[in-house]
PDB file of C-alpha atoms in Angstrom:
ATOM      1  CA  ASP A 391     -16.049  11.206   7.144  1.00 62.00           C
ATOM      2  CA  THR A 392     -12.543  10.149   6.130  1.00 66.00           C
ATOM      3  CA  ALA A 393     -12.043   6.430   6.663  1.00 91.00           C
ATOM      4  CA  VAL A 394      -8.329   6.407   7.548  1.00 95.00           C
ATOM      5  CA  SER A 395      -6.928   9.749   8.641  1.00 95.00           C
ATOM      6  CA  GLN A 396      -3.352  10.667   9.445  1.00 96.00           C
ATOM      7  CA  THR A 397      -1.905  13.753  11.043  1.00 96.00           C
ATOM      8  CA  PRO A 398       0.057  15.723  10.228  1.00 96.00           C
ATOM      9  CA  LYS A 399       0.029  15.683   6.421  1.00 95.00           C
ATOM     10  CA  TYR A 400       3.465  17.271   6.289  1.00 96.00           C
ATOM     11  CA  LEU A 401       6.259  17.209   8.829  1.00 96.00           C
ATOM     12  CA  VAL A 402       9.508  19.098   8.361  1.00 96.00           C
ATOM     13  CA  THR A 403      12.050  18.787  11.129  1.00 96.00           C
ATOM     14  CA  GLN A 404      15.743  18.588  11.868  1.00 95.00           C
ATOM     15  CA  MET A 405      17.992  15.597  12.353  1.00 96.00           C
ATOM     16  CA  GLY A 406      18.048  14.290  15.881  1.00 96.00           C
ATOM     17  CA  ASN A 407      14.539  15.409  16.770  1.00 96.00           C
ATOM     18  CA  ASP A 408      11.750  13.109  17.992  1.00 97.00           C
ATOM     19  CA  LYS A 409       8.372  13.218  16.245  1.00 97.00           C
ATOM     20  CA  SER A 410       5.047  11.373  16.184  1.00 97.00           C
ATOM     21  CA  ILE A 411       2.524  10.654  13.468  1.00 97.00           C
ATOM     22  CA  LYS A 412      -1.043   9.800  14.404  1.00 97.00           C
ATOM     23  CA  CYS A 413      -3.480   7.528  12.614  1.00 97.00           C
ATOM     24  CA  GLU A 414      -7.149   6.876  13.209  1.00 97.00           C
ATOM     25  CA  GLN A 415      -9.642   4.723  11.335  1.00 96.00           C
ATOM     26  CA  ASN A 416     -13.421   4.797  11.620  1.00 95.00           C
ATOM     27  CA  LEU A 417     -14.094   1.666   9.566  1.00 92.00           C
ATOM     28  CA  GLY A 418     -14.405  -0.649  12.544  1.00 90.00           C
ATOM     29  CA  HIS A 419     -11.367  -2.602  11.364  1.00 90.00           C
ATOM     30  CA  ASP A 420      -9.344  -4.789  13.698  1.00 88.00           C
ATOM     31  CA  THR A 421      -5.958  -4.481  12.050  1.00 90.00           C
ATOM     32  CA  MET A 422      -3.826  -1.410  11.347  1.00 92.00           C
ATOM     33  CA  TYR A 423      -0.524  -0.981   9.534  1.00 93.00           C
ATOM     34  CA  TRP A 424       2.308   1.441   8.939  1.00 95.00           C
ATOM     35  CA  TYR A 425       4.077   1.583   5.579  1.00 95.00           C
ATOM     36  CA  LYS A 426       7.020   3.627   4.348  1.00 95.00           C
ATOM     37  CA  GLN A 427       7.121   4.834   0.738  1.00 93.00           C
ATOM     38  CA  ASP A 428      10.543   5.979  -0.380  1.00 88.00           C
ATOM     39  CA  SER A 429      11.479   8.321  -3.226  1.00 81.00           C
ATOM     40  CA  LYS A 430      11.313   5.434  -5.704  1.00 78.00           C
ATOM     41  CA  LYS A 431       7.699   4.838  -4.704  1.00 79.00           C
ATOM     42  CA  PHE A 432       8.268   1.443  -3.119  1.00 86.00           C
ATOM     43  CA  LEU A 433       5.729   0.837  -0.363  1.00 91.00           C
ATOM     44  CA  LYS A 434       7.175  -1.322   2.395  1.00 92.00           C
ATOM     45  CA  ILE A 435       5.395  -2.679   5.449  1.00 91.00           C
ATOM     46  CA  MET A 436       6.830  -1.590   8.782  1.00 93.00           C
ATOM     47  CA  PHE A 437       4.355  -2.767  11.427  1.00 90.00           C
ATOM     48  CA  SER A 438       0.907  -4.191  11.836  1.00 89.00           C
ATOM     49  CA  TYR A 439      -1.309  -4.402  14.904  1.00 88.00           C
ATOM     50  CA  ASN A 440      -4.377  -6.542  15.409  1.00 86.00           C
ATOM     51  CA  ASN A 441      -6.612  -5.480  18.290  1.00 81.00           C
ATOM     52  CA  LYS A 442      -3.741  -3.553  19.869  1.00 81.00           C
ATOM     53  CA  GLU A 443      -1.304  -6.474  19.567  1.00 84.00           C
ATOM     54  CA  LEU A 444       1.829  -6.313  17.431  1.00 85.00           C
ATOM     55  CA  ILE A 445       1.589  -8.830  14.569  1.00 83.00           C
ATOM     56  CA  ILE A 446       4.188  -7.774  11.995  1.00 81.00           C
ATOM     57  CA  ASN A 447       7.437  -6.070  12.855  1.00 81.00           C
ATOM     58  CA  GLU A 448       9.717  -5.867   9.862  1.00 82.00           C
ATOM     59  CA  THR A 449      13.392  -4.989  10.181  1.00 77.00           C
ATOM     60  CA  VAL A 450      12.829  -1.444  11.300  1.00 85.00           C
ATOM     61  CA  PRO A 451      15.290   0.435  13.545  1.00 89.00           C
ATOM     62  CA  ASN A 452      14.433   0.583  17.239  1.00 90.00           C
ATOM     63  CA  ARG A 453      14.037   4.336  16.836  1.00 94.00           C
ATOM     64  CA  PHE A 454      10.593   3.584  15.385  1.00 94.00           C
ATOM     65  CA  SER A 455       8.018   2.646  17.996  1.00 93.00           C
ATOM     66  CA  PRO A 456       4.363   2.081  17.163  1.00 92.00           C
ATOM     67  CA  LYS A 457       1.715   2.511  19.829  1.00 92.00           C
ATOM     68  CA  SER A 458      -1.889   1.354  19.650  1.00 92.00           C
ATOM     69  CA  PRO A 459      -4.019   2.779  22.478  1.00 91.00           C
ATOM     70  CA  ASP A 460      -7.104   1.105  21.016  1.00 91.00           C
ATOM     71  CA  LYS A 461      -7.963  -0.751  17.838  1.00 89.00           C
ATOM     72  CA  ALA A 462      -9.016   2.453  16.037  1.00 94.00           C
ATOM     73  CA  HIS A 463      -5.666   4.181  16.549  1.00 95.00           C
ATOM     74  CA  LEU A 464      -2.099   3.363  15.648  1.00 95.00           C
ATOM     75  CA  ASN A 465       0.503   6.052  16.230  1.00 96.00           C
ATOM     76  CA  LEU A 466       4.118   6.027  15.117  1.00 96.00           C
ATOM     77  CA  HIS A 467       6.810   7.643  17.221  1.00 96.00           C
ATOM     78  CA  ILE A 468      10.273   8.178  15.762  1.00 96.00           C
ATOM     79  CA  ASN A 469      13.278   9.035  17.917  1.00 96.00           C
ATOM     80  CA  SER A 470      16.522  10.666  16.814  1.00 96.00           C
ATOM     81  CA  LEU A 471      15.395  11.312  13.256  1.00 96.00           C
ATOM     82  CA  GLU A 472      17.933  10.691  10.489  1.00 95.00           C
ATOM     83  CA  LEU A 473      18.141  11.914   6.895  1.00 94.00           C
ATOM     84  CA  GLY A 474      17.198   8.446   5.630  1.00 93.00           C
ATOM     85  CA  ASP A 475      13.876   8.658   7.445  1.00 95.00           C
ATOM     86  CA  SER A 476      12.643  11.164   4.866  1.00 95.00           C
ATOM     87  CA  ALA A 477       9.734   9.457   3.102  1.00 95.00           C
ATOM     88  CA  VAL A 478       5.972   9.328   2.958  1.00 95.00           C
ATOM     89  CA  TYR A 479       4.496   7.232   5.762  1.00 97.00           C
ATOM     90  CA  PHE A 480       1.141   5.608   5.119  1.00 96.00           C
ATOM     91  CA  CYS A 481      -1.235   4.186   7.647  1.00 96.00           C
ATOM     92  CA  ALA A 482      -3.708   1.495   6.554  1.00 94.00           C
ATOM     93  CA  SER A 483      -6.384  -0.686   8.097  1.00 93.00           C
ATOM     94  CA  SER A 484      -8.272  -3.860   7.280  1.00 89.00           C
ATOM     95  CA  GLN A 485     -10.570  -6.405   8.825  1.00 84.00           C
ATOM     96  CA  ASP A 486      -9.004  -9.205  10.830  1.00 70.00           C
ATOM     97  CA  PRO A 487      -6.950 -11.317   8.371  1.00 62.00           C
ATOM     98  CA  LEU A 488      -7.758 -14.385  10.410  1.00 62.00           C
ATOM     99  CA  LEU A 489     -11.311 -14.142   9.047  1.00 61.00           C
ATOM    100  CA  GLY A 490      -9.910 -15.642   5.887  1.00 58.00           C
ATOM    101  CA  PRO A 491      -7.821 -14.730   2.893  1.00 54.00           C
ATOM    102  CA  GLY A 492      -8.995 -12.489   0.137  1.00 54.00           C
ATOM    103  CA  ASN A 493     -11.804 -10.733   1.946  1.00 60.00           C
ATOM    104  CA  GLN A 494     -10.144  -7.788   3.593  1.00 73.00           C
ATOM    105  CA  PRO A 495      -8.395  -5.276   1.346  1.00 86.00           C
ATOM    106  CA  GLN A 496      -6.347  -2.710   3.166  1.00 89.00           C
ATOM    107  CA  HIS A 497      -7.543   0.881   3.064  1.00 92.00           C
ATOM    108  CA  PHE A 498      -4.910   3.598   3.138  1.00 94.00           C
ATOM    109  CA  GLY A 499      -4.691   7.060   4.627  1.00 95.00           C
ATOM    110  CA  ASP A 500      -3.422  10.024   2.596  1.00 94.00           C
ATOM    111  CA  GLY A 501       0.099   9.733   3.957  1.00 95.00           C
ATOM    112  CA  THR A 502       2.420  11.928   6.010  1.00 97.00           C
ATOM    113  CA  ARG A 503       5.338  13.419   4.118  1.00 96.00           C
ATOM    114  CA  LEU A 504       8.304  13.567   6.491  1.00 96.00           C
ATOM    115  CA  SER A 505      11.256  15.709   5.472  1.00 96.00           C
ATOM    116  CA  ILE A 506      14.427  15.770   7.532  1.00 95.00           C
ATOM    117  CA  LEU A 507      16.671  18.816   7.189  1.00 90.00           C
TER     118      LEU A 507
ATOM    119  CA  GLU B1381      11.606 -13.201   0.911  1.00 82.00           C
ATOM    120  CA  ASP B1382       8.372 -12.310  -0.879  1.00 87.00           C
ATOM    121  CA  LYS B1383       8.881 -10.474  -4.142  1.00 92.00           C
ATOM    122  CA  VAL B1384       6.631  -8.598  -6.570  1.00 96.00           C
ATOM    123  CA  VAL B1385       7.826  -7.281  -9.923  1.00 96.00           C
ATOM    124  CA  GLN B1386       5.770  -4.989 -12.122  1.00 97.00           C
ATOM    125  CA  SER B1387       6.288  -4.110 -15.750  1.00 97.00           C
ATOM    126  CA  PRO B1388       6.588  -1.870 -17.552  1.00 97.00           C
ATOM    127  CA  LEU B1389       8.009   0.756 -15.217  1.00 95.00           C
ATOM    128  CA  SER B1390       6.127   3.433 -17.070  1.00 96.00           C
ATOM    129  CA  LEU B1391       4.177   4.028 -20.237  1.00 96.00           C
ATOM    130  CA  VAL B1392       2.659   6.894 -22.147  1.00 97.00           C
ATOM    131  CA  VAL B1393      -0.496   6.404 -24.192  1.00 97.00           C
ATOM    132  CA  HIS B1394      -3.174   8.538 -25.804  1.00 97.00           C
ATOM    133  CA  GLU B1395      -6.780   8.722 -24.782  1.00 97.00           C
ATOM    134  CA  GLY B1396      -8.735   5.797 -26.136  1.00 97.00           C
ATOM    135  CA  ASP B1397      -5.790   3.390 -26.115  1.00 97.00           C
ATOM    136  CA  THR B1398      -5.782   0.133 -24.171  1.00 97.00           C
ATOM    137  CA  VAL B1399      -3.051  -0.595 -21.651  1.00 97.00           C
ATOM    138  CA  THR B1400      -1.969  -3.856 -20.079  1.00 98.00           C
ATOM    139  CA  LEU B1401       0.029  -3.856 -16.869  1.00 98.00           C
ATOM    140  CA  ASN B1402       1.906  -6.899 -15.646  1.00 98.00           C
ATOM    141  CA  CYS B1403       2.644  -8.193 -12.184  1.00 98.00           C
ATOM    142  CA  SER B1404       4.666 -11.295 -11.357  1.00 98.00           C
ATOM    143  CA  TYR B1405       5.282 -12.554  -7.862  1.00 96.00           C
ATOM    144  CA  GLU B1406       6.987 -15.018  -5.576  1.00 94.00           C
ATOM    145  CA  VAL B1407       5.395 -15.431  -2.176  1.00 90.00           C
ATOM    146  CA  THR B1408       5.097 -18.073   0.493  1.00 86.00           C
ATOM    147  CA  ASN B1409       1.587 -18.728   1.785  1.00 86.00           C
ATOM    148  CA  PHE B1410      -0.172 -16.830  -0.981  1.00 90.00           C
ATOM    149  CA  ARG B1411      -3.532 -15.453   0.124  1.00 88.00           C
ATOM    150  CA  SER B1412      -4.472 -12.864  -2.494  1.00 90.00           C
ATOM    151  CA  LEU B1413      -3.203 -10.361  -5.053  1.00 94.00           C
ATOM    152  CA  LEU B1414      -4.358  -6.772  -5.008  1.00 94.00           C
ATOM    153  CA  TRP B1415      -4.230  -3.865  -7.416  1.00 96.00           C
ATOM    154  CA  TYR B1416      -4.204  -0.273  -6.212  1.00 96.00           C
ATOM    155  CA  LYS B1417      -4.244   3.063  -8.032  1.00 96.00           C
ATOM    156  CA  GLN B1418      -2.135   5.835  -6.556  1.00 95.00           C
ATOM    157  CA  GLU B1419      -2.545   9.377  -7.761  1.00 92.00           C
ATOM    158  CA  LYS B1420      -1.240  12.074  -5.470  1.00 84.00           C
ATOM    159  CA  LYS B1421      -2.110  10.631  -2.130  1.00 85.00           C
ATOM    160  CA  ALA B1422      -3.497   7.363  -0.768  1.00 90.00           C
ATOM    161  CA  PRO B1423      -3.389   4.183  -2.817  1.00 92.00           C
ATOM    162  CA  THR B1424      -7.002   3.394  -3.609  1.00 92.00           C
ATOM    163  CA  PHE B1425      -8.159  -0.189  -3.840  1.00 92.00           C
ATOM    164  CA  LEU B1426      -9.111  -1.547  -7.267  1.00 94.00           C
ATOM    165  CA  PHE B1427      -9.247  -5.332  -7.172  1.00 92.00           C
ATOM    166  CA  MET B1428      -8.531  -8.302  -4.981  1.00 92.00           C
ATOM    167  CA  LEU B1429      -7.920 -11.633  -6.710  1.00 93.00           C
ATOM    168  CA  THR B1430      -7.737 -14.997  -5.043  1.00 90.00           C
ATOM    169  CA  SER B1431      -8.656 -17.529  -7.720  1.00 86.00           C
ATOM    170  CA  SER B1432      -6.996 -18.282 -11.042  1.00 87.00           C
ATOM    171  CA  GLY B1433      -8.749 -17.566 -14.296  1.00 87.00           C
ATOM    172  CA  ILE B1434     -11.637 -15.533 -12.930  1.00 88.00           C
ATOM    173  CA  GLU B1435     -11.688 -12.057 -14.409  1.00 91.00           C
ATOM    174  CA  LYS B1436     -12.735  -9.184 -12.205  1.00 93.00           C
ATOM    175  CA  LYS B1437     -14.181  -6.118 -13.901  1.00 94.00           C
ATOM    176  CA  SER B1438     -14.996  -2.617 -12.834  1.00 94.00           C
ATOM    177  CA  GLY B1439     -16.012  -0.336 -15.664  1.00 96.00           C
ATOM    178  CA  ARG B1440     -13.101  -0.051 -18.074  1.00 97.00           C
ATOM    179  CA  LEU B1441     -10.722  -1.863 -15.749  1.00 97.00           C
ATOM    180  CA  SER B1442     -10.323  -5.609 -15.515  1.00 97.00           C
ATOM    181  CA  SER B1443      -7.843  -7.975 -13.953  1.00 97.00           C
ATOM    182  CA  ILE B1444      -7.056 -11.654 -13.939  1.00 96.00           C
ATOM    183  CA  LEU B1445      -4.782 -13.912 -11.926  1.00 96.00           C
ATOM    184  CA  ASP B1446      -2.756 -16.958 -12.956  1.00 95.00           C
ATOM    185  CA  LYS B1447      -1.661 -18.799  -9.822  1.00 92.00           C
ATOM    186  CA  LYS B1448       0.184 -21.453 -11.774  1.00 93.00           C
ATOM    187  CA  GLU B1449       2.413 -19.009 -13.630  1.00 93.00           C
ATOM    188  CA  LEU B1450       2.404 -16.566 -10.689  1.00 95.00           C
ATOM    189  CA  PHE B1451       1.297 -13.419 -12.436  1.00 95.00           C
ATOM    190  CA  SER B1452      -1.578 -11.044 -12.882  1.00 97.00           C
ATOM    191  CA  ILE B1453      -2.510  -8.461 -15.472  1.00 98.00           C
ATOM    192  CA  LEU B1454      -4.512  -5.284 -15.178  1.00 98.00           C
ATOM    193  CA  ASN B1455      -6.195  -4.002 -18.325  1.00 98.00           C
ATOM    194  CA  ILE B1456      -7.547  -0.531 -18.883  1.00 98.00           C
ATOM    195  CA  THR B1457      -9.575  -0.022 -22.037  1.00 97.00           C
ATOM    196  CA  ALA B1458     -10.562   3.274 -23.674  1.00 97.00           C
ATOM    197  CA  THR B1459      -8.125   5.136 -21.440  1.00 98.00           C
ATOM    198  CA  GLN B1460      -8.911   8.628 -20.206  1.00 97.00           C
ATOM    199  CA  THR B1461      -6.635  11.316 -18.781  1.00 97.00           C
ATOM    200  CA  GLY B1462      -8.076  10.537 -15.354  1.00 96.00           C
ATOM    201  CA  ASP B1463      -6.486   7.102 -15.562  1.00 97.00           C
ATOM    202  CA  SER B1464      -3.053   8.708 -15.259  1.00 97.00           C
ATOM    203  CA  ALA B1465      -1.577   7.366 -12.030  1.00 97.00           C
ATOM    204  CA  VAL B1466       0.840   4.849 -10.576  1.00 96.00           C
ATOM    205  CA  TYR B1467      -0.702   1.385 -10.489  1.00 97.00           C
ATOM    206  CA  LEU B1468       0.538  -0.789  -7.660  1.00 96.00           C
ATOM    207  CA  CYS B1469       0.368  -4.551  -7.439  1.00 96.00           C
ATOM    208  CA  ALA B1470       0.623  -6.185  -4.016  1.00 94.00           C
ATOM    209  CA  VAL B1471       0.594  -9.760  -2.848  1.00 93.00           C
ATOM    210  CA  GLU B1472      -0.845 -10.773   0.478  1.00 88.00           C
ATOM    211  CA  GLY B1473       1.135 -13.418   2.309  1.00 84.00           C
ATOM    212  CA  ALA B1474       0.953 -14.815   5.804  1.00 76.00           C
ATOM    213  CA  GLY B1475      -0.526 -12.557   8.460  1.00 69.00           C
ATOM    214  CA  ASN B1476      -2.099 -10.219   5.890  1.00 70.00           C
ATOM    215  CA  LYS B1477       1.338  -8.849   5.110  1.00 81.00           C
ATOM    216  CA  LEU B1478       1.301  -6.995   1.791  1.00 87.00           C
ATOM    217  CA  THR B1479       4.397  -6.954  -0.386  1.00 91.00           C
ATOM    218  CA  PHE B1480       4.206  -4.246  -3.044  1.00 94.00           C
ATOM    219  CA  GLY B1481       5.791  -4.033  -6.444  1.00 95.00           C
ATOM    220  CA  GLY B1482       7.489  -0.873  -7.608  1.00 94.00           C
ATOM    221  CA  GLY B1483       4.452   0.271  -9.554  1.00 95.00           C
ATOM    222  CA  THR B1484       3.786   1.175 -13.170  1.00 96.00           C
ATOM    223  CA  ARG B1485       3.422   4.860 -13.934  1.00 96.00           C
ATOM    224  CA  VAL B1486       0.762   5.440 -16.608  1.00 97.00           C
ATOM    225  CA  LEU B1487       0.412   8.776 -18.367  1.00 97.00           C
ATOM    226  CA  VAL B1488      -2.589   9.226 -20.625  1.00 97.00           C
ATOM    227  CA  LYS B1489      -2.270  12.147 -23.008  1.00 96.00           C
ATOM    228  CA  PRO B1490      -5.300  13.877 -24.470  1.00 94.00           C
TER     229      PRO B1490
END
């Protein structure tokens, strides 16, 4: 009954490959996010989607492409992987922020540790 | 650009001690400030603060926000080894965008 689930938990691959990470939430939330946590533990927002529409798109290389087939899923596809992509990627979800500030904390998945060889 | 700074970077205490973690921020269109606890995996939600001066409590943890001075503190009293974790402060700006601080690593020794 995990609220926000990501697969895979670990991903080890070589430079230049293309890979995808999947995220699903069963909380009935409208908004989903992708974060990157680097080796220094900084969590940085990459994207957010609200009801399948892109809301936040930080300065992320074009090699990263999020896809939201429905509001319960937000997948992350990465092309031409580079060494600097090694990190833990977290998916999160929350209620619609337009409902008002301060009422919708984001809930996080367990993360996907991506290692590039 | 929104900015969140946490201090100290890390601290080591013994069981039963009290710890105070600090979070200062600069953000446009402030909506809320959140505290999360991160052990090995997902950050888990602790508190969300929107109003100055109102303390939120959950067991041995409490937090308060000062919107005039732009900071928040998280207190943990009577610490236990299970409190060992990285504590993350995040500020919610426009569009529900969260900007995280670098975290404070707390180690509670028996």
